[in-house]
Amino acid sequence: IPSSTANWAAYPSVGTQPSMRYGNTLVYLPHRHSILSFGGINTDLQYMNDLYEYKINEYKWYRLRQQSNVPSVRQFMYGYYMNGKVWFFGGLTDVGMSNELFTYDIESLSWNLISNINQQIPKPRWGHGLMIYQNYGLFILGMYDVYCIYFI
């Protein structure tokens, strides 16, 4: 989008929309041309762990069923699509910060808590930076140990 012609516009949406919230995580799924929205905190200050998919070409929201190992309620976790799965890390839960790493498989609707990592696991955090490196791994930086960069 050329910066000289960029304009904001509201995108239409129908279907089962998420409640109003903040702190939710959005992840683009290129193979489905859709966006996932997970968690956050609603206007009643309730932490959420629900999952929605917005199909861009249909302008439509769908609430997704979640099978097994669903992460606890949380906000400000970060997620990315990589190697056919959606990866989520950290966040602020209703009982404190998390350093849990989950994958979500959009085809089987199942979560997997990654617990067999034989490396130094980052400290619990929320509001951190997270990026994908060459579709190979995640870099995590920030929060309370800003001088440490973690890679998986």
CSV table of N, CA and C in Angstrom, one decimal:
chain,number,residue,atom,x,y,z
A,1,ILE,N,0.9,-1.2,0.0
A,1,ILE,CA,0.0,0.0,0.0
A,1,ILE,C,0.9,1.2,0.0
A,2,PRO,N,0.8,2.0,-1.0
A,2,PRO,CA,1.6,3.3,-1.0
A,2,PRO,C,1.2,4.2,0.1
A,3,SER,N,2.1,4.7,0.8
A,3,SER,CA,1.7,5.6,2.0
A,3,SER,C,1.0,6.8,1.6
A,4,SER,N,1.2,7.3,0.4
A,4,SER,CA,0.5,8.5,-0.1
A,4,SER,C,-1.0,8.2,-0.3
A,5,THR,N,-1.4,7.0,-0.5
A,5,THR,CA,-2.8,6.7,-0.8
A,5,THR,C,-3.5,5.8,0.3
A,6,ALA,N,-2.8,5.5,1.4
A,6,ALA,CA,-3.3,4.6,2.4
A,6,ALA,C,-4.5,5.3,3.1
A,7,ASN,N,-5.6,4.6,3.3
A,7,ASN,CA,-6.7,5.2,4.0
A,7,ASN,C,-7.3,4.1,4.9
A,8,TRP,N,-7.7,4.4,6.1
A,8,TRP,CA,-8.3,3.5,7.0
A,8,TRP,C,-9.8,3.3,6.6
A,9,ALA,N,-10.3,2.1,6.7
A,9,ALA,CA,-11.7,1.8,6.4
A,9,ALA,C,-12.1,0.7,7.3
A,10,ALA,N,-13.4,0.8,7.8
A,10,ALA,CA,-13.9,-0.3,8.6
A,10,ALA,C,-14.2,-1.5,7.7
A,11,TYR,N,-13.9,-2.7,8.1
A,11,TYR,CA,-14.1,-3.9,7.4
A,11,TYR,C,-15.5,-4.5,7.8
A,12,PRO,N,-16.3,-4.9,6.9
A,12,PRO,CA,-17.6,-5.4,7.4
A,12,PRO,C,-17.4,-6.8,8.1
A,13,SER,N,-18.3,-7.1,9.0
A,13,SER,CA,-18.2,-8.4,9.6
A,13,SER,C,-19.6,-8.9,10.0
A,14,VAL,N,-19.8,-10.2,9.8
A,14,VAL,CA,-21.0,-10.8,10.3
A,14,VAL,C,-20.6,-12.1,11.0
A,15,GLY,N,-21.6,-12.9,11.4
A,15,GLY,CA,-21.3,-14.1,12.0
A,15,GLY,C,-21.2,-14.0,13.6
A,16,THR,N,-20.6,-15.0,14.2
A,16,THR,CA,-20.5,-15.0,15.6
A,16,THR,C,-19.2,-14.2,16.0
A,17,GLN,N,-19.4,-13.0,16.3
A,17,GLN,CA,-18.3,-12.1,16.6
A,17,GLN,C,-17.8,-12.2,18.0
A,18,PRO,N,-16.5,-12.0,18.3
A,18,PRO,CA,-16.0,-12.0,19.7
A,18,PRO,C,-16.6,-10.8,20.4
A,19,SER,N,-16.7,-10.9,21.7
A,19,SER,CA,-17.2,-9.8,22.5
A,19,SER,C,-16.1,-8.7,22.4
A,20,MET,N,-16.5,-7.5,22.8
A,20,MET,CA,-15.5,-6.4,22.8
A,20,MET,C,-14.5,-6.7,23.8
A,21,ARG,N,-13.2,-6.5,23.5
A,21,ARG,CA,-12.1,-6.8,24.4
A,21,ARG,C,-10.8,-6.1,23.9
A,22,TYR,N,-9.8,-6.3,24.8
A,22,TYR,CA,-8.5,-5.8,24.5
A,22,TYR,C,-7.5,-6.9,25.0
A,23,GLY,N,-6.3,-6.8,24.6
A,23,GLY,CA,-5.3,-7.7,25.0
A,23,GLY,C,-5.4,-9.1,24.3
A,24,ASN,N,-6.3,-9.2,23.3
A,24,ASN,CA,-6.4,-10.5,22.6
A,24,ASN,C,-5.2,-10.6,21.6
A,25,THR,N,-5.0,-11.8,21.1
A,25,THR,CA,-3.9,-12.0,20.2
A,25,THR,C,-4.5,-12.3,18.8
A,26,LEU,N,-4.0,-11.7,17.8
A,26,LEU,CA,-4.4,-11.9,16.4
A,26,LEU,C,-3.3,-12.5,15.6
A,27,VAL,N,-3.6,-13.6,14.8
A,27,VAL,CA,-2.6,-14.3,14.0
A,27,VAL,C,-3.2,-14.5,12.6
A,28,TYR,N,-2.4,-14.1,11.6
A,28,TYR,CA,-2.9,-14.3,10.2
A,28,TYR,C,-2.5,-15.7,9.8
A,29,LEU,N,-3.5,-16.4,9.2
A,29,LEU,CA,-3.3,-17.7,8.6
A,29,LEU,C,-3.3,-17.6,7.1
A,30,PRO,N,-2.1,-17.5,6.5
A,30,PRO,CA,-2.0,-17.3,5.0
A,30,PRO,C,-2.7,-18.4,4.2
A,31,HIS,N,-2.6,-19.6,4.6
A,31,HIS,CA,-3.2,-20.7,3.8
A,31,HIS,C,-4.7,-20.7,3.8
A,32,ARG,N,-5.3,-20.0,4.8
A,32,ARG,CA,-6.8,-19.9,4.9
A,32,ARG,C,-7.3,-18.5,4.6
A,33,HIS,N,-6.4,-17.6,4.4
A,33,HIS,CA,-6.7,-16.1,4.3
A,33,HIS,C,-7.7,-15.7,5.3
A,34,SER,N,-7.3,-16.0,6.6
A,34,SER,CA,-8.1,-15.6,7.7
A,34,SER,C,-7.3,-15.2,8.9
A,35,ILE,N,-7.9,-14.7,9.9
A,35,ILE,CA,-7.3,-14.2,11.1
A,35,ILE,C,-7.9,-14.9,12.3
A,36,LEU,N,-7.0,-15.4,13.2
A,36,LEU,CA,-7.4,-16.0,14.5
A,36,LEU,C,-7.4,-14.9,15.6
A,37,SER,N,-8.3,-14.9,16.5
A,37,SER,CA,-8.3,-14.1,17.6
A,37,SER,C,-8.5,-15.0,18.9
A,38,PHE,N,-7.5,-14.9,19.8
A,38,PHE,CA,-7.5,-15.7,21.0
A,38,PHE,C,-7.5,-14.8,22.2
A,39,GLY,N,-8.3,-15.1,23.2
A,39,GLY,CA,-8.2,-14.6,24.6
A,39,GLY,C,-8.5,-13.1,24.7
A,40,GLY,N,-7.8,-12.5,25.6
A,40,GLY,CA,-8.0,-11.1,25.9
A,40,GLY,C,-8.8,-10.9,27.2
A,41,ILE,N,-9.3,-9.6,27.4
A,41,ILE,CA,-10.1,-9.3,28.6
A,41,ILE,C,-11.3,-8.5,28.1
A,42,ASN,N,-12.5,-8.8,28.5
A,42,ASN,CA,-13.6,-8.1,28.0
A,42,ASN,C,-14.0,-6.9,28.8
A,43,THR,N,-15.0,-6.2,28.4
A,43,THR,CA,-15.4,-5.0,29.0
A,43,THR,C,-15.9,-5.1,30.4
A,44,ASP,N,-16.2,-6.3,30.9
A,44,ASP,CA,-16.5,-6.6,32.3
A,44,ASP,C,-15.3,-7.0,33.1
A,45,LEU,N,-14.1,-6.9,32.4
A,45,LEU,CA,-12.8,-7.2,33.0
A,45,LEU,C,-12.6,-8.7,33.3
A,46,GLN,N,-13.3,-9.5,32.5
A,46,GLN,CA,-13.2,-11.0,32.6
A,46,GLN,C,-12.1,-11.4,31.6
A,47,TYR,N,-11.2,-12.2,32.1
A,47,TYR,CA,-10.2,-12.8,31.2
A,47,TYR,C,-10.8,-13.9,30.3
A,48,MET,N,-10.4,-14.0,29.1
A,48,MET,CA,-11.0,-14.9,28.1
A,48,MET,C,-10.0,-15.9,27.6
A,49,ASN,N,-10.5,-17.1,27.1
A,49,ASN,CA,-9.7,-18.0,26.4
A,49,ASN,C,-10.4,-18.6,25.2
A,50,ASP,N,-11.3,-17.8,24.7
A,50,ASP,CA,-12.1,-18.3,23.5
A,50,ASP,C,-11.3,-18.0,22.2
A,51,LEU,N,-11.7,-18.7,21.2
A,51,LEU,CA,-10.9,-18.6,19.9
A,51,LEU,C,-11.9,-18.4,18.8
A,52,TYR,N,-11.6,-17.4,17.9
A,52,TYR,CA,-12.4,-17.0,16.8
A,52,TYR,C,-11.6,-17.0,15.5
A,53,GLU,N,-12.2,-17.2,14.4
A,53,GLU,CA,-11.6,-17.1,13.1
A,53,GLU,C,-12.4,-16.1,12.3
A,54,TYR,N,-11.7,-15.2,11.7
A,54,TYR,CA,-12.4,-14.2,10.8
A,54,TYR,C,-11.9,-14.5,9.3
A,55,LYS,N,-12.8,-15.0,8.5
A,55,LYS,CA,-12.5,-15.3,7.1
A,55,LYS,C,-12.6,-14.1,6.3
A,56,ILE,N,-11.5,-13.6,5.9
A,56,ILE,CA,-11.4,-12.3,5.2
A,56,ILE,C,-12.3,-12.2,4.0
A,57,ASN,N,-12.2,-13.2,3.1
A,57,ASN,CA,-13.0,-13.1,1.9
A,57,ASN,C,-14.5,-13.2,2.1
A,58,GLU,N,-14.9,-13.8,3.2
A,58,GLU,CA,-16.4,-13.9,3.6
A,58,GLU,C,-16.8,-12.8,4.4
A,59,TYR,N,-15.9,-12.0,5.0
A,59,TYR,CA,-16.3,-11.0,6.0
A,59,TYR,C,-17.0,-11.5,7.2
A,60,LYS,N,-16.6,-12.8,7.6
A,60,LYS,CA,-17.5,-13.5,8.6
A,60,LYS,C,-16.6,-14.1,9.7
A,61,TRP,N,-17.1,-13.9,10.9
A,61,TRP,CA,-16.5,-14.5,12.1
A,61,TRP,C,-17.1,-15.9,12.4
A,62,TYR,N,-16.3,-16.8,12.9
A,62,TYR,CA,-16.7,-18.1,13.4
A,62,TYR,C,-16.1,-18.4,14.7
A,63,ARG,N,-16.8,-18.8,15.7
A,63,ARG,CA,-16.3,-19.3,17.0
A,63,ARG,C,-15.8,-20.7,16.8
A,64,LEU,N,-14.5,-21.0,17.1
A,64,LEU,CA,-14.0,-22.3,16.9
A,64,LEU,C,-14.1,-23.2,18.1
A,65,ARG,N,-14.4,-24.4,17.9
A,65,ARG,CA,-14.4,-25.4,19.0
A,65,ARG,C,-12.9,-25.6,19.3
A,66,GLN,N,-12.6,-25.9,20.5
A,66,GLN,CA,-11.2,-26.2,20.9
A,66,GLN,C,-11.2,-27.5,21.6
A,67,GLN,N,-10.3,-28.4,21.2
A,67,GLN,CA,-10.2,-29.7,21.8
A,67,GLN,C,-8.9,-29.8,22.6
A,68,SER,N,-9.0,-30.3,23.8
A,68,SER,CA,-7.9,-30.7,24.7
A,68,SER,C,-6.8,-29.6,24.9
A,69,ASN,N,-6.3,-29.5,26.1
A,69,ASN,CA,-5.2,-28.7,26.5
A,69,ASN,C,-5.4,-27.2,26.2
A,70,VAL,N,-6.6,-26.7,26.2
A,70,VAL,CA,-6.9,-25.3,26.0
A,70,VAL,C,-6.1,-24.4,27.0
A,71,PRO,N,-5.4,-23.4,26.5
A,71,PRO,CA,-4.7,-22.5,27.5
A,71,PRO,C,-5.7,-21.9,28.5
A,72,SER,N,-5.2,-21.6,29.7
A,72,SER,CA,-6.1,-20.9,30.6
A,72,SER,C,-6.4,-19.5,30.1
A,73,VAL,N,-7.3,-18.8,30.7
A,73,VAL,CA,-7.7,-17.5,30.3
A,73,VAL,C,-6.4,-16.6,30.4
A,74,ARG,N,-6.3,-15.7,29.4
A,74,ARG,CA,-5.1,-14.8,29.4
A,74,ARG,C,-5.3,-13.7,28.4
A,75,GLN,N,-4.4,-12.7,28.6
A,75,GLN,CA,-4.3,-11.6,27.7
A,75,GLN,C,-2.9,-11.3,27.4
A,76,PHE,N,-2.6,-10.5,26.4
A,76,PHE,CA,-1.3,-10.1,26.0
A,76,PHE,C,-0.3,-11.3,25.8
A,77,MET,N,-0.8,-12.4,25.3
A,77,MET,CA,0.1,-13.4,24.8
A,77,MET,C,0.4,-13.1,23.4
A,78,TYR,N,1.4,-13.7,22.8
A,78,TYR,CA,1.8,-13.4,21.4
A,78,TYR,C,1.7,-14.7,20.6
A,79,GLY,N,1.3,-14.6,19.4
A,79,GLY,CA,1.2,-15.8,18.5
A,79,GLY,C,1.7,-15.5,17.1
A,80,TYR,N,2.1,-16.5,16.4
A,80,TYR,CA,2.5,-16.5,15.0
A,80,TYR,C,2.2,-17.8,14.4
A,81,TYR,N,2.0,-17.7,13.1
A,81,TYR,CA,1.8,-18.9,12.2
A,81,TYR,C,3.1,-19.3,11.7
A,82,MET,N,3.5,-20.6,11.9
A,82,MET,CA,4.8,-21.1,11.5
A,82,MET,C,4.7,-22.6,11.3
A,83,ASN,N,5.2,-23.1,10.1
A,83,ASN,CA,5.2,-24.5,9.9
A,83,ASN,C,3.9,-25.2,10.1
A,84,GLY,N,2.8,-24.6,9.6
A,84,GLY,CA,1.5,-25.3,9.6
A,84,GLY,C,0.8,-25.2,11.0
A,85,LYS,N,1.4,-24.6,11.9
A,85,LYS,CA,0.7,-24.4,13.3
A,85,LYS,C,0.8,-23.0,13.7
A,86,VAL,N,-0.1,-22.7,14.7
A,86,VAL,CA,-0.1,-21.4,15.3
A,86,VAL,C,0.6,-21.6,16.6
A,87,TRP,N,1.6,-20.8,16.9
A,87,TRP,CA,2.4,-20.8,18.1
A,87,TRP,C,2.0,-19.6,19.0
A,88,PHE,N,1.8,-19.9,20.3
A,88,PHE,CA,1.4,-18.9,21.3
A,88,PHE,C,2.4,-19.0,22.5
A,89,PHE,N,2.8,-17.8,23.0
A,89,PHE,CA,3.7,-17.8,24.1
A,89,PHE,C,3.3,-16.8,25.1
A,90,GLY,N,3.4,-17.2,26.4
A,90,GLY,CA,3.3,-16.2,27.5
A,90,GLY,C,1.9,-15.7,27.7
A,91,GLY,N,1.9,-14.5,28.3
A,91,GLY,CA,0.6,-13.8,28.5
A,91,GLY,C,0.4,-13.5,30.0
A,92,LEU,N,-0.6,-12.8,30.3
A,92,LEU,CA,-0.9,-12.4,31.7
A,92,LEU,C,-2.2,-13.2,32.0
A,93,THR,N,-2.2,-14.1,32.9
A,93,THR,CA,-3.4,-14.9,33.2
A,93,THR,C,-4.1,-14.3,34.4
A,94,ASP,N,-5.2,-14.9,34.8
A,94,ASP,CA,-5.9,-14.3,36.0
A,94,ASP,C,-5.1,-14.6,37.3
A,95,VAL,N,-4.1,-15.4,37.2
A,95,VAL,CA,-3.3,-15.6,38.5
A,95,VAL,C,-1.8,-15.1,38.3
A,96,GLY,N,-1.5,-14.5,37.2
A,96,GLY,CA,-0.1,-14.0,37.0
A,96,GLY,C,0.4,-14.2,35.6
A,97,MET,N,1.7,-14.0,35.5
A,97,MET,CA,2.4,-14.1,34.2
A,97,MET,C,2.6,-15.6,33.8
A,98,SER,N,2.7,-15.9,32.5
A,98,SER,CA,2.9,-17.2,32.1
A,98,SER,C,4.2,-17.3,31.2
A,99,ASN,N,4.8,-18.4,31.2
A,99,ASN,CA,5.8,-18.7,30.2
A,99,ASN,C,5.5,-20.0,29.4
A,100,GLU,N,4.2,-20.3,29.3
A,100,GLU,CA,3.8,-21.5,28.6
A,100,GLU,C,3.9,-21.3,27.1
A,101,LEU,N,4.3,-22.3,26.4
A,101,LEU,CA,4.4,-22.3,24.9
A,101,LEU,C,3.4,-23.3,24.4
A,102,PHE,N,2.4,-22.9,23.6
A,102,PHE,CA,1.4,-23.7,23.0
A,102,PHE,C,1.5,-23.7,21.5
A,103,THR,N,1.0,-24.8,20.9
A,103,THR,CA,0.7,-24.8,19.4
A,103,THR,C,-0.8,-25.1,19.3
A,104,TYR,N,-1.3,-24.5,18.2
A,104,TYR,CA,-2.7,-24.8,17.9
A,104,TYR,C,-2.8,-25.3,16.5
A,105,ASP,N,-3.4,-26.4,16.3
A,105,ASP,CA,-3.6,-27.0,15.0
A,105,ASP,C,-5.0,-26.7,14.5
A,106,ILE,N,-5.1,-25.8,13.5
A,106,ILE,CA,-6.4,-25.3,13.0
A,106,ILE,C,-7.2,-26.5,12.4
A,107,GLU,N,-6.6,-27.5,11.8
A,107,GLU,CA,-7.3,-28.6,11.2
A,107,GLU,C,-8.0,-29.5,12.2
A,108,SER,N,-7.2,-29.9,13.3
A,108,SER,CA,-7.8,-30.8,14.3
A,108,SER,C,-8.4,-30.0,15.4
A,109,LEU,N,-8.3,-28.7,15.5
A,109,LEU,CA,-8.9,-27.9,16.5
A,109,LEU,C,-8.3,-28.2,17.9
A,110,SER,N,-7.0,-28.6,17.9
A,110,SER,CA,-6.4,-29.1,19.1
A,110,SER,C,-5.2,-28.2,19.5
A,111,TRP,N,-5.1,-28.1,20.8
A,111,TRP,CA,-3.9,-27.4,21.4
A,111,TRP,C,-2.9,-28.4,21.9
A,112,ASN,N,-1.7,-28.0,21.9
A,112,ASN,CA,-0.6,-28.8,22.5
A,112,ASN,C,0.3,-27.9,23.3
A,113,LEU,N,0.5,-28.2,24.6
A,113,LEU,CA,1.4,-27.5,25.5
A,113,LEU,C,2.8,-28.1,25.2
A,114,ILE,N,3.7,-27.3,24.8
A,114,ILE,CA,5.1,-27.8,24.5
A,114,ILE,C,5.8,-27.8,25.8
A,115,SER,N,6.1,-29.0,26.3
A,115,SER,CA,6.8,-29.0,27.7
A,115,SER,C,8.1,-29.8,27.6
A,116,ASN,N,8.5,-30.3,26.5
A,116,ASN,CA,9.7,-31.2,26.4
A,116,ASN,C,10.9,-30.4,25.8
A,117,ILE,N,11.0,-29.1,26.1
A,117,ILE,CA,12.1,-28.3,25.6
A,117,ILE,C,13.3,-28.5,26.6
A,118,ASN,N,14.4,-28.9,26.1
A,118,ASN,CA,15.6,-29.1,26.9
A,118,ASN,C,16.5,-27.9,26.9
A,119,GLN,N,15.9,-26.7,26.9
A,119,GLN,CA,16.7,-25.5,26.8
A,119,GLN,C,16.3,-24.6,28.0
A,120,GLN,N,17.0,-23.5,28.1
A,120,GLN,CA,16.5,-22.5,29.1
A,120,GLN,C,15.2,-21.9,28.7
A,121,ILE,N,14.2,-22.0,29.5
A,121,ILE,CA,12.9,-21.5,29.1
A,121,ILE,C,12.8,-20.0,29.6
A,122,PRO,N,12.3,-19.1,28.8
A,122,PRO,CA,12.2,-17.7,29.2
A,122,PRO,C,11.3,-17.6,30.5
A,123,LYS,N,11.6,-16.6,31.2
A,123,LYS,CA,10.8,-16.3,32.4
A,123,LYS,C,9.4,-15.9,32.0
A,124,PRO,N,8.4,-16.1,32.9
A,124,PRO,CA,7.1,-15.7,32.6
A,124,PRO,C,7.0,-14.2,32.1
A,125,ARG,N,6.2,-13.9,31.2
A,125,ARG,CA,6.1,-12.5,30.7
A,125,ARG,C,4.9,-12.3,29.9
A,126,TRP,N,4.6,-11.0,29.8
A,126,TRP,CA,3.5,-10.5,28.9
A,126,TRP,C,3.9,-9.2,28.3
A,127,GLY,N,3.4,-8.8,27.2
A,127,GLY,CA,3.8,-7.6,26.6
A,127,GLY,C,5.1,-7.6,25.9
A,128,HIS,N,5.7,-8.8,25.7
A,128,HIS,CA,7.0,-8.9,25.1
A,128,HIS,C,7.0,-8.9,23.6
A,129,GLY,N,8.1,-8.9,23.0
A,129,GLY,CA,8.2,-8.9,21.5
A,129,GLY,C,8.5,-10.4,21.1
A,130,LEU,N,7.9,-10.8,20.0
A,130,LEU,CA,8.1,-12.1,19.5
A,130,LEU,C,8.1,-12.0,18.0
A,131,MET,N,9.0,-12.8,17.3
A,131,MET,CA,9.0,-12.8,15.9
A,131,MET,C,9.5,-14.1,15.4
A,132,ILE,N,9.2,-14.4,14.1
A,132,ILE,CA,9.6,-15.6,13.4
A,132,ILE,C,10.9,-15.3,12.7
A,133,TYR,N,11.8,-16.3,12.7
A,133,TYR,CA,13.0,-16.1,11.9
A,133,TYR,C,13.1,-17.2,10.9
A,134,GLN,N,13.0,-16.8,9.6
A,134,GLN,CA,13.1,-17.7,8.4
A,134,GLN,C,12.2,-18.9,8.5
A,135,ASN,N,11.0,-18.8,9.1
A,135,ASN,CA,10.0,-19.9,9.2
A,135,ASN,C,10.7,-21.1,9.9
A,136,TYR,N,11.6,-20.8,10.8
A,136,TYR,CA,12.4,-21.8,11.5
A,136,TYR,C,12.2,-21.8,13.0
A,137,GLY,N,12.1,-20.6,13.6
A,137,GLY,CA,12.0,-20.5,15.1
A,137,GLY,C,11.5,-19.2,15.5
A,138,LEU,N,11.3,-19.1,16.8
A,138,LEU,CA,10.8,-17.9,17.5
A,138,LEU,C,11.9,-17.2,18.2
A,139,PHE,N,11.9,-15.9,18.1
A,139,PHE,CA,12.8,-15.1,19.0
A,139,PHE,C,11.8,-14.4,20.0
A,140,ILE,N,12.2,-14.3,21.2
A,140,ILE,CA,11.4,-13.7,22.3
A,140,ILE,C,12.3,-12.7,23.0
A,141,LEU,N,11.9,-11.4,23.1
A,141,LEU,CA,12.7,-10.4,23.8
A,141,LEU,C,11.8,-9.5,24.6
A,142,GLY,N,12.2,-9.1,25.7
A,142,GLY,CA,11.6,-8.1,26.5
A,142,GLY,C,10.9,-8.5,27.8
A,143,MET,N,10.3,-7.6,28.4
A,143,MET,CA,9.7,-7.6,29.7
A,143,MET,C,10.7,-7.5,30.8
A,144,TYR,N,10.9,-8.4,31.7
A,144,TYR,CA,11.7,-8.2,32.8
A,144,TYR,C,13.2,-8.5,32.6
A,145,ASP,N,13.5,-9.2,31.6
A,145,ASP,CA,15.0,-9.5,31.4
A,145,ASP,C,15.3,-9.1,29.9
A,146,VAL,N,15.2,-7.8,29.7
A,146,VAL,CA,15.3,-7.2,28.4
A,146,VAL,C,16.6,-7.5,27.7
A,147,TYR,N,17.6,-7.9,28.4
A,147,TYR,CA,18.9,-8.1,27.8
A,147,TYR,C,19.0,-9.6,27.3
A,148,CYS,N,18.0,-10.4,27.5
A,148,CYS,CA,18.1,-11.8,27.0
A,148,CYS,C,17.2,-11.9,25.8
A,149,ILE,N,17.7,-12.6,24.8
A,149,ILE,CA,17.0,-13.0,23.7
A,149,ILE,C,16.9,-14.5,23.7
A,150,TYR,N,15.7,-15.0,23.6
A,150,TYR,CA,15.4,-16.5,23.6
A,150,TYR,C,15.1,-16.9,22.2
A,151,PHE,N,15.5,-18.1,21.8
A,151,PHE,CA,15.2,-18.7,20.5
A,151,PHE,C,14.8,-20.1,20.6
A,152,ILE,N,13.8,-20.5,19.9
A,152,ILE,CA,13.4,-21.9,19.9
A,152,ILE,C,13.3,-22.4,18.5
